[in-house]
Coordinates of C-alpha atoms in Angstrom, one line a residue:
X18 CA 66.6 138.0 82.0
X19 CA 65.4 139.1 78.4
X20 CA 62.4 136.9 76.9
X21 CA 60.8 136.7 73.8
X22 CA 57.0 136.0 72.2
X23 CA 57.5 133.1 70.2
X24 CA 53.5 132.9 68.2
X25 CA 52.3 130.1 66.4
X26 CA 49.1 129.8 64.6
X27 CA 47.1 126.5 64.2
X28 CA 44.7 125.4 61.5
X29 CA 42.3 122.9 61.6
X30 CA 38.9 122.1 59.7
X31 CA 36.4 120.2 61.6
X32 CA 34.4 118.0 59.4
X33 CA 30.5 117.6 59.5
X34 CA 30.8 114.3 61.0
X35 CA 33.1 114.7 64.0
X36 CA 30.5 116.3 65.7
X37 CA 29.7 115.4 69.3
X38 CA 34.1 114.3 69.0
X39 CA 37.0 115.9 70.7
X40 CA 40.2 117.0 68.4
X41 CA 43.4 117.4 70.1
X42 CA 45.8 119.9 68.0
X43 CA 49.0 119.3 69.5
X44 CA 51.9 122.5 70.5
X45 CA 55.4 122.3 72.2
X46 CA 56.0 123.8 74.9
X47 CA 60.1 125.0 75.0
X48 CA 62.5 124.8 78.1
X49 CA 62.1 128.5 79.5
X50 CA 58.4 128.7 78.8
X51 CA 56.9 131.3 81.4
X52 CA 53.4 132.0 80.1
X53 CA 51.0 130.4 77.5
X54 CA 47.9 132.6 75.7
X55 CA 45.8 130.7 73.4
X56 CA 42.8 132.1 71.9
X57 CA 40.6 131.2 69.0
X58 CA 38.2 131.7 66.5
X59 CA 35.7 129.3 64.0
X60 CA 33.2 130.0 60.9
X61 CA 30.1 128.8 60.8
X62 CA 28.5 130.7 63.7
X63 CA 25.9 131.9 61.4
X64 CA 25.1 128.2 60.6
X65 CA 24.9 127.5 64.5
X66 CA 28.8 126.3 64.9
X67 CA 29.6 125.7 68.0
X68 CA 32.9 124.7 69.2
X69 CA 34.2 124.4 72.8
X70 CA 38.2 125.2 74.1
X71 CA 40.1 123.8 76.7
X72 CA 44.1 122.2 76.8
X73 CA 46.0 119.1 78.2
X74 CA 49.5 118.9 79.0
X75 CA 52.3 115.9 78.7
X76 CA 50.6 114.6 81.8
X77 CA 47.3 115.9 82.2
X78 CA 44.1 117.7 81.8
X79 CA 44.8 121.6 82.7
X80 CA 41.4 123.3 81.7
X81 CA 38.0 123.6 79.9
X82 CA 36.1 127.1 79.2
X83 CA 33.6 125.2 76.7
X84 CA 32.4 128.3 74.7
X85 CA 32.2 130.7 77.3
X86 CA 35.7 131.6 76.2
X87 CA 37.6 132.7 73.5
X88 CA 41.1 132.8 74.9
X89 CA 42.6 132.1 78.1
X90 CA 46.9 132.1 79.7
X91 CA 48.3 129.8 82.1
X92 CA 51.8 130.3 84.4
X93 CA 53.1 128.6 87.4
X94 CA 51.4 131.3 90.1
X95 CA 48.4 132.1 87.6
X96 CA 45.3 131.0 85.5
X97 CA 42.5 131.9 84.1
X98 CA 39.2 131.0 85.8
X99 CA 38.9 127.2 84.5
X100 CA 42.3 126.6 84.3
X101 CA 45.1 125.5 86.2
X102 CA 48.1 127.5 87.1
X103 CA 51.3 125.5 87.7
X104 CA 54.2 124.3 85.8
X105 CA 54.7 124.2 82.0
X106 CA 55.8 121.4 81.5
X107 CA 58.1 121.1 78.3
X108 CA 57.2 118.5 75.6
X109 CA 53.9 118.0 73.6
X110 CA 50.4 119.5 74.8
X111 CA 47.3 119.8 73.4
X112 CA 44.9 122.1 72.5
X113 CA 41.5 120.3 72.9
X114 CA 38.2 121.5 70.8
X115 CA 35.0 120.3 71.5
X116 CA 32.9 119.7 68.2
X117 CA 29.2 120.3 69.7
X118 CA 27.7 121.7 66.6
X119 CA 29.1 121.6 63.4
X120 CA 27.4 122.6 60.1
X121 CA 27.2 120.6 57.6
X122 CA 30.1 122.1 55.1
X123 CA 32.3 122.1 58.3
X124 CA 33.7 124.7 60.5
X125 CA 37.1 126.5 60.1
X126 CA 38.7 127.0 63.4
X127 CA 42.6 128.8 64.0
X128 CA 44.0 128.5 66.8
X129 CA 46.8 131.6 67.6
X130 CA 49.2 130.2 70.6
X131 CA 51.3 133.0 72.4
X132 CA 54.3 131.6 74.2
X133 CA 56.7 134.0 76.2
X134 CA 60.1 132.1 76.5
X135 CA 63.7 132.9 78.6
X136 CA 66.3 133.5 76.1
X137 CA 69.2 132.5 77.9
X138 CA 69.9 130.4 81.1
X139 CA 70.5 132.1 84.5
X140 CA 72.1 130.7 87.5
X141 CA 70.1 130.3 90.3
X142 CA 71.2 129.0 94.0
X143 CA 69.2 128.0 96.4
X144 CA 68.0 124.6 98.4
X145 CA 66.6 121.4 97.4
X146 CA 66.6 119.8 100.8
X147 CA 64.3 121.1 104.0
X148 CA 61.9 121.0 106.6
X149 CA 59.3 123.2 108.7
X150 CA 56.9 122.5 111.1
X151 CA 54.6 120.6 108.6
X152 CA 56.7 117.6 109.4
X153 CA 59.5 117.3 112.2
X154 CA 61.3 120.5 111.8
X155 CA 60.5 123.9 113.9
X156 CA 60.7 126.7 111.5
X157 CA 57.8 128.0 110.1
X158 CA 57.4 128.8 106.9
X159 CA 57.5 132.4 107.1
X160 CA 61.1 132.0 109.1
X161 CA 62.1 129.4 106.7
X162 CA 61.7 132.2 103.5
X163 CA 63.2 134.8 105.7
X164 CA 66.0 132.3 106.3
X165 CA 67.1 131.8 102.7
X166 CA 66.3 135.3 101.5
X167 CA 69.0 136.5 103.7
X168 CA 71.6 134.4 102.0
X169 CA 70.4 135.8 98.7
X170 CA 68.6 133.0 97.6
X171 CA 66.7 132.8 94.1
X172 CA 64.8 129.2 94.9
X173 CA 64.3 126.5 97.9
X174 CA 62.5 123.2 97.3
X175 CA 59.5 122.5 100.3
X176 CA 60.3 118.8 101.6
X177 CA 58.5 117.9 104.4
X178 CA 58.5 114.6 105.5
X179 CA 55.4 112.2 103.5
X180 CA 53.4 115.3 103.7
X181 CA 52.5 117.9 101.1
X182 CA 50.7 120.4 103.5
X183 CA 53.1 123.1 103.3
X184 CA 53.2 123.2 99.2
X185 CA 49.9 125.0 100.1
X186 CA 51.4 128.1 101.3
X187 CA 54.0 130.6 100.1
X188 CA 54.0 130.2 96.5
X189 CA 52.7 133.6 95.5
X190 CA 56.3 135.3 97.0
X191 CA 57.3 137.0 94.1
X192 CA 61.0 137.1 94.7
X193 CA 61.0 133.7 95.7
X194 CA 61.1 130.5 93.8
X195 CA 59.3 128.2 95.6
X196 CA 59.4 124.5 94.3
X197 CA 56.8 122.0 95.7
X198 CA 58.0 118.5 97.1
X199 CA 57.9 115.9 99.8
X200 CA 60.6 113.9 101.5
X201 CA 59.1 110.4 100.2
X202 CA 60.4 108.9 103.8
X203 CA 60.4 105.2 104.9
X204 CA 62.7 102.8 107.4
X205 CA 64.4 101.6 103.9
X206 CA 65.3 105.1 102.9
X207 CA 64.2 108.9 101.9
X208 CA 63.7 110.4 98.4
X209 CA 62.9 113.7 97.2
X210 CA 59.8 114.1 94.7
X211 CA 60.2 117.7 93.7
X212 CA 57.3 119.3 91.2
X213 CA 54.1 118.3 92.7
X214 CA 52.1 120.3 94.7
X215 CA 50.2 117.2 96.3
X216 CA 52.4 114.0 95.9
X217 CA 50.2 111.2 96.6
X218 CA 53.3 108.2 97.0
X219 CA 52.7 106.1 100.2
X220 CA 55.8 105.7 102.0
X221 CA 53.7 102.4 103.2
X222 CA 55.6 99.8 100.9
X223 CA 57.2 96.9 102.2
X224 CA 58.8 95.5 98.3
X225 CA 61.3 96.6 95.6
X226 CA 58.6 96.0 93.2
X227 CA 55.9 98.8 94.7
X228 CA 59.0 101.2 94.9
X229 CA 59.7 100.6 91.3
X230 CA 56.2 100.9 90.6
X231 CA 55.9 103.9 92.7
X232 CA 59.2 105.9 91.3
X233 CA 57.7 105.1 87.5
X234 CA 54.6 106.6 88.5
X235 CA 55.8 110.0 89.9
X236 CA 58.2 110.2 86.4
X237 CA 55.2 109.4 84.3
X238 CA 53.6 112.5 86.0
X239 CA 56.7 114.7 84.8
X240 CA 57.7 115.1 88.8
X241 CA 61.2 114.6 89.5
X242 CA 62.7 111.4 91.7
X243 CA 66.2 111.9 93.8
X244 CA 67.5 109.9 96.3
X245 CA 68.3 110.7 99.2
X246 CA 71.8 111.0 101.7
X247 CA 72.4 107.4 100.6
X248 CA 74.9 106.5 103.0
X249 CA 73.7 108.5 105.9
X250 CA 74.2 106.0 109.2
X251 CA 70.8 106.4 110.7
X252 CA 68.4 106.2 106.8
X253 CA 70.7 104.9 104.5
X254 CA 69.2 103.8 101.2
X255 CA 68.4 100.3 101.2
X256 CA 65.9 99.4 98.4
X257 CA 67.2 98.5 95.0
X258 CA 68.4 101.6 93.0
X259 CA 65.2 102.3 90.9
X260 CA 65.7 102.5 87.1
X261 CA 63.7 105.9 86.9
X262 CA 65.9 107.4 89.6
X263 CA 66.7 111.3 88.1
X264 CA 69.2 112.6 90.2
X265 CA 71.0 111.5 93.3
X266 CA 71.6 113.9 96.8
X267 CA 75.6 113.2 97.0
X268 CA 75.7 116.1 100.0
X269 CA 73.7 116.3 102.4
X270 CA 73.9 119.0 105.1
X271 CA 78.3 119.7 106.5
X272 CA 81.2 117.9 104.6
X273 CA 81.5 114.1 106.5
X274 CA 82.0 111.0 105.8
X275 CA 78.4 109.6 104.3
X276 CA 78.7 112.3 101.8
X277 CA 82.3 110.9 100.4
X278 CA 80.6 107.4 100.3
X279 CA 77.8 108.9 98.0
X280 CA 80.1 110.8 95.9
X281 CA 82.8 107.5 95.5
X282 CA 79.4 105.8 94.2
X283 CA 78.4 108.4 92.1
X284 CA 81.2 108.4 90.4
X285 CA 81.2 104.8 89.7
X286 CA 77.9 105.0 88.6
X287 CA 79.1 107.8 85.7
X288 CA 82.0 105.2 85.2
X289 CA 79.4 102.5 83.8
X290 CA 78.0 105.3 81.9
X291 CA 74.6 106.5 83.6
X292 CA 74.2 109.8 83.3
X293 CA 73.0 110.5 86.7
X294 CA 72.7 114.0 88.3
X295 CA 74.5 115.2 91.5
X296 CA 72.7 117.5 93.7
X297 CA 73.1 118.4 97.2
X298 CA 70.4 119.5 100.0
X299 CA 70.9 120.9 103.8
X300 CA 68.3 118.9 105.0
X301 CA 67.9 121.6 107.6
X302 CA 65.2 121.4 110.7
X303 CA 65.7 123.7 113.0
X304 CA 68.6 126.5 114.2
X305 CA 71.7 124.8 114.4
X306 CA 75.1 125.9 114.7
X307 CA 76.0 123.9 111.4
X308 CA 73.1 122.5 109.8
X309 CA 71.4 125.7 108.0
X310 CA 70.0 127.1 104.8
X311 CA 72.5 126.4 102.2
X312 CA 74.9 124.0 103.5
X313 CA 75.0 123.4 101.1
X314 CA 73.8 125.4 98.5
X315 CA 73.0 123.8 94.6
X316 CA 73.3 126.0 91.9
X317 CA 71.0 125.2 89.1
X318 CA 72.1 126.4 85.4
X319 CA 68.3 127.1 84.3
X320 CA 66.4 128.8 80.8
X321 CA 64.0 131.0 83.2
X322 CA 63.2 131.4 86.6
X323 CA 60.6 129.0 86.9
X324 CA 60.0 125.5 88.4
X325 CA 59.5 123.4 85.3
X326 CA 63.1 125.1 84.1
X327 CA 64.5 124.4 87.5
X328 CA 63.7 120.5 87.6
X329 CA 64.6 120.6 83.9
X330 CA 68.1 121.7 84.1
X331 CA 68.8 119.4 87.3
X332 CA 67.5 116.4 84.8
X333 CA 70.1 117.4 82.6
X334 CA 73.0 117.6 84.6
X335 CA 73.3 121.8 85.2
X336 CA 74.2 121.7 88.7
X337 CA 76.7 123.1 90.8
X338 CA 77.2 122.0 94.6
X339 CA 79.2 124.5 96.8
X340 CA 79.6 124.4 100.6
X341 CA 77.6 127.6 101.5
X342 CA 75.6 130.3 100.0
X343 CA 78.5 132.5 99.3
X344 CA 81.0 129.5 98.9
X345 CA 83.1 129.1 95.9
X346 CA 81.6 127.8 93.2
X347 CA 83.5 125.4 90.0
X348 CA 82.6 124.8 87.3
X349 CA 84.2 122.7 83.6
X350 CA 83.3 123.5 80.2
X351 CA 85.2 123.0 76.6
X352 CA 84.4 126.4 73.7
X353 CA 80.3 126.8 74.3
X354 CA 79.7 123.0 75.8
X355 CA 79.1 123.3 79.4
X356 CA 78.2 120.7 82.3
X357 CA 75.3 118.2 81.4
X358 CA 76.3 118.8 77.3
X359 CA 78.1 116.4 74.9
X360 CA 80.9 117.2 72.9
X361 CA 82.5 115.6 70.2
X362 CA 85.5 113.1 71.4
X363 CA 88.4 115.1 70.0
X364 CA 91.3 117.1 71.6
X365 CA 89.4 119.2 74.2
X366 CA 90.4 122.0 75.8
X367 CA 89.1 122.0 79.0
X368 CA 88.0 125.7 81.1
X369 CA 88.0 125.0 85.1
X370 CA 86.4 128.0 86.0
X371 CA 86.7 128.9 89.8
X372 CA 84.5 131.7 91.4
X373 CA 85.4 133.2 94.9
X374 CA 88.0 131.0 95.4
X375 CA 91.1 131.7 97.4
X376 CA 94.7 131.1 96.6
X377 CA 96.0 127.6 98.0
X378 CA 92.9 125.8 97.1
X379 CA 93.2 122.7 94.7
X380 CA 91.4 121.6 91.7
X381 CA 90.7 118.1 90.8
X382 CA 89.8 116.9 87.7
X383 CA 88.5 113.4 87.3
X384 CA 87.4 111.0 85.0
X385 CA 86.1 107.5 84.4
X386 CA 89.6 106.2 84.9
X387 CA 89.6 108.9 88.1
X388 CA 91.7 111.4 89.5
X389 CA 93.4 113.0 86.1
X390 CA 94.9 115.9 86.8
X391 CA 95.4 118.6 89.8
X392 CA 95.9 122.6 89.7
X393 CA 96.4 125.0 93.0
X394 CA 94.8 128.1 92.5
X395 CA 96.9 131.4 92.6
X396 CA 95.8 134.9 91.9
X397 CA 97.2 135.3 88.6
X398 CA 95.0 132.1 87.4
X399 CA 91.1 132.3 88.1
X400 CA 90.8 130.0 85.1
X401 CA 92.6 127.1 84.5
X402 CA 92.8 125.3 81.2
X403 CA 93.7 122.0 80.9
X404 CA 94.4 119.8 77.1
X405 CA 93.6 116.4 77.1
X406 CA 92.6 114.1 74.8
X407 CA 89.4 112.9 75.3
X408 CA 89.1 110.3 72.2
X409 CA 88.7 107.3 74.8
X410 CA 87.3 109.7 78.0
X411 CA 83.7 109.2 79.0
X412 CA 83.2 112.5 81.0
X413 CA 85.1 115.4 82.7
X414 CA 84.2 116.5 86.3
X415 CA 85.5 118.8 88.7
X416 CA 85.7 119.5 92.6
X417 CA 87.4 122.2 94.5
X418 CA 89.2 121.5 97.7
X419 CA 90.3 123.0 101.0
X420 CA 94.0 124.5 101.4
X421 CA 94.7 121.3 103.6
X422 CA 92.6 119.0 101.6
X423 CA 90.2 117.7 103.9
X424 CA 87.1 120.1 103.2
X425 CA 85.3 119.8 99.8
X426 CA 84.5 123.2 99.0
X427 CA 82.6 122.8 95.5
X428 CA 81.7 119.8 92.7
X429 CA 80.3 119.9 89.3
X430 CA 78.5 117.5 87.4
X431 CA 80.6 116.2 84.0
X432 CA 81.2 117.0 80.6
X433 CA 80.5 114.5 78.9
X434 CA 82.1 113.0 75.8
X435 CA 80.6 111.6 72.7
X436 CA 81.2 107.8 72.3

C-alpha cells in the first residue's frame, strides 16, 4: 500500500521566565500513521540555552532523551533508545521541551515533525478471538502463527484468558500483524481488551459498578472493549451492558444458535440507534475438527497495516464477518459511502457486493424496521443494486446466506443514514 511523508514544522519561543517549566507543543497524529520523526533545534546555545526533548501521547508518556538528543522516531515494533515503540495512537500528542536554561532574551526552538501515513485503506482478515498455552488452550504460539499464516492471514489478536504473558512474544514477525489482548474472563462473562500489551483489569469484581469503572478505564487508555459470545450457554454475559462497550463478538467460533441470539440483539441495539460494532472471533484452543483459525474470519477495512488502524477501523464499524478464511465475503455501500460511513437521507442506491459467492445463495438486506428486501445470487449478477428511499431509514445492513438458508455465510456492519 502506497504512503506518504506528511511534515509539519513547529515554532515556539520560550520566554526567560519559563525556565525550570515544561511546554507541551501539541501535533495530530492521522488514522494510518506508521512512523513518527521529530527532531529539533534552539538558539541561544551560545548564551548556555539548554532545552530538553521528549513526547506524550493521547494517553501517556512515551519518551525523554533530555538533551542527549536531537531527534528520535517511534512505530509499533520500534523506538529509539528512550522511547517507547507501540501504537500511534490517533488524536492529539505532544511534543514536550524541557526549559533548563534559558537566556535571558529567550530561546527560539522549531520543532520539524515527520509523519509517514497509509493513503488508502486495505482489507485485512484475520482473528480477533484465541488462545495458546498461556492460558487454557494447547497451541503454542509458534503453531498458533503457523496456523493462521496458512489461511493467508494478514492479522490475529492474542487473547489469553486474564493473562497478558503471551503479548510478550511474537510481535517482531514481519508478515504478521500481531495485536495484543486478553480475554478479560469472569463467572459473569468474557470481554476482549484488544491494544494493550499488559492489561492490568482484574477479572476479581463482584459489582456492575467496578465493571463500569473498569471498562471506562481501559477506553480512557485508548485500548478497545468487546464483549464477548454473549449468549453462549456455559459464559453468557450477565453484567449490565457497559456504556463504554466498543464493539460486540456477534460470532463466535461455527454458525449455532447463541450466535443468532447475539445477532437478533444486535440488531435491536442498532434499532435504538447505538452505533455498535459487530465482530466475530473463533475463540479457538486447541485442534478441532470445527473450531479453528478463522471460523470465523473478520475482515477489517483499515488505513495501514498497523494495530492502532486495525482497532480504529473496528471502532468505526469497517468490519466484515465471513464463515471461513476463504468464505464469501458481503459487503453494502451507496456511490463512495461504505460500511461504518453516513450518508445523507435521500434516495440511495444501494451496492450489495458479494465476493466468492456461489449461485443459489441469498442476500438479505435489513433495516431498523428489519428484513427489507432479498436477492438470490446468479452468475450474471455479482453485484446487486437495490433503490430505496432512505428519508426515514436509520441504517442498511447486509448478510449472505446458505442455498437452504440455514447457514450464515457472511454479515456486514450498516450504512448508516443521516437523521
Amino acid at each position: 500500500m502506497e504512503s506518504y511523508i506528511d511534515k509539519e514544522t513547529i515554532s515556539y519561543v520560550i520566554q526567560a521566565e519559563e525556565e525550570k517549566s515544561y511546554v507541551k507543543l501539541p501535533m495530530y497524529i492521522d488514522e494510518g500513521t506508521e512512523h513518527i520523526q521529530v527532531s529539533y533545534q534552539f538558539s541561544g546555545k551560545d548564551n548556555g540555552a539548554v532545552v530538553d526533548l521528549g513526547i506524550a501521547d493521547p494517553y501517556q508518556f512515551r519518551g525523554w532523551s533530555g538533551g542527549a538528543r536531537s531527534e528520535f522516531f517511534i512505530t509499533e515494533k520500534d523506538a529509539t533508545p528512550g522511547y517507547q515503540r507501540g501504537r500511534l495512537h490517533c488524536g492529539t500528542w505532544h511534543i514536550i521541551l524541557g526549559a533548563y536554561r534559558i537566556p535571558e532574551a529567550g530561546c527560539h526552538v522549531e520543532v520539524t515533525v515527520k509523519k509517514t501515513v497509509a493513503e488508502e485503506r486495505m482489507w485485512l482478515k484475520g482473528d480477533l478471538h484465541m488462545h495458546t498455552e498461556h492460558s487454557d488452550g494447547s497451541y503454542t504460539l509458534e503453531e498458533t502463527f503457523q496456523s493462521v499464516k496458512e489461511k493467508g492471514f494478514d492479522y490475529l489478536a492474542t487473547t489469553d484468558h486474564n493473562v497478558a504473558t503471551q503479548n510478550r512474544h511474537g510481535f517482531s514477525e514481519s508478515d504478521l500483524l500481531i495485536i495484543p489482548g486478553m480475554e478479560w474472563s469472569t463467572y459473569k462473562g468474557h470481554a476482549n481488551i484488544l491494544g494493550g500489551f499488559n492489561p492490568r483489569e482484574s477479572f476479581q469484581v463482584e459489582t456492575n459498578e467496578e465493571v463500569s469503572e473498569l471498562t471506562h478505564a481501559v477506553v480512557s487508555r485508548g485500548d478497545l472493549w468487546i464483549v464477548n459470545h454473549p449468549f453462549d450457554d456455559g459464559c453468557p454475559w450477565e453484567w449490565d451492558w457497559p456504556e463504554q462497550m466498543k464493539a460486540v463478538e456477534v460470532w463466535n467460533g461455527p454458525w449455532r444458535t447463541i450466535n443468532q441470539k447475539a445477532i437478533n440483539w444486535w440488531h435491536e441495539q442498532l434499532t435504538k440507534g447505538y452505533r455498535l460494532p459487530a465482530v466475530g472471533g473463533s475463540d479457538t484452543h486447541r485442534p478441532d475438527p470445527y473450531v479453528t483459525h478463522g471460523t470465523p474470519t473478520t475482515w477489517v477495512h483499515a488505513k495501514g497495516r498497523t494495530v492502532e488502524s486495525t482497532l480504529e477501523a473496528i471502532r468505526n464499524g469497517r468490519t466484515v464477518i465471513s464463515s471461513s478464511a476463504d468464505g464469501p465475503r458481503i459487503e453494502v455501500c451507496s456511490g463512495t459511502a461504505f460500511i461504518g460511513d453516513e450518508v445523507a437521507a435521500a434516495d440511495v442506491q444501494l451496492d450489495m457486493i458479494v465476493y466468492e459467492g456461489k449461485v443459489g445463495q441469498e442476500v438479505r438486506l435489513y433495516t431498523e424496521r428489519g428484513l427489507a428486501a432479498t436477492h438470490t445470487l446468479t452468475t450474471a449478477e455479482p453485484t446487486w443494486v437495490q433503490r430505496s428511499d432512505a428519508s426515514a431509514t436509520r441504517f442498511y445492513r447486509a448478510e449472505l446466506w446458505s442455498e437452504d438458508g440455514k447457514q450464515l455465510l457472511s454479515l456486514c456492519n450498516p450504512l448508516y443514514i443521516k437523521e
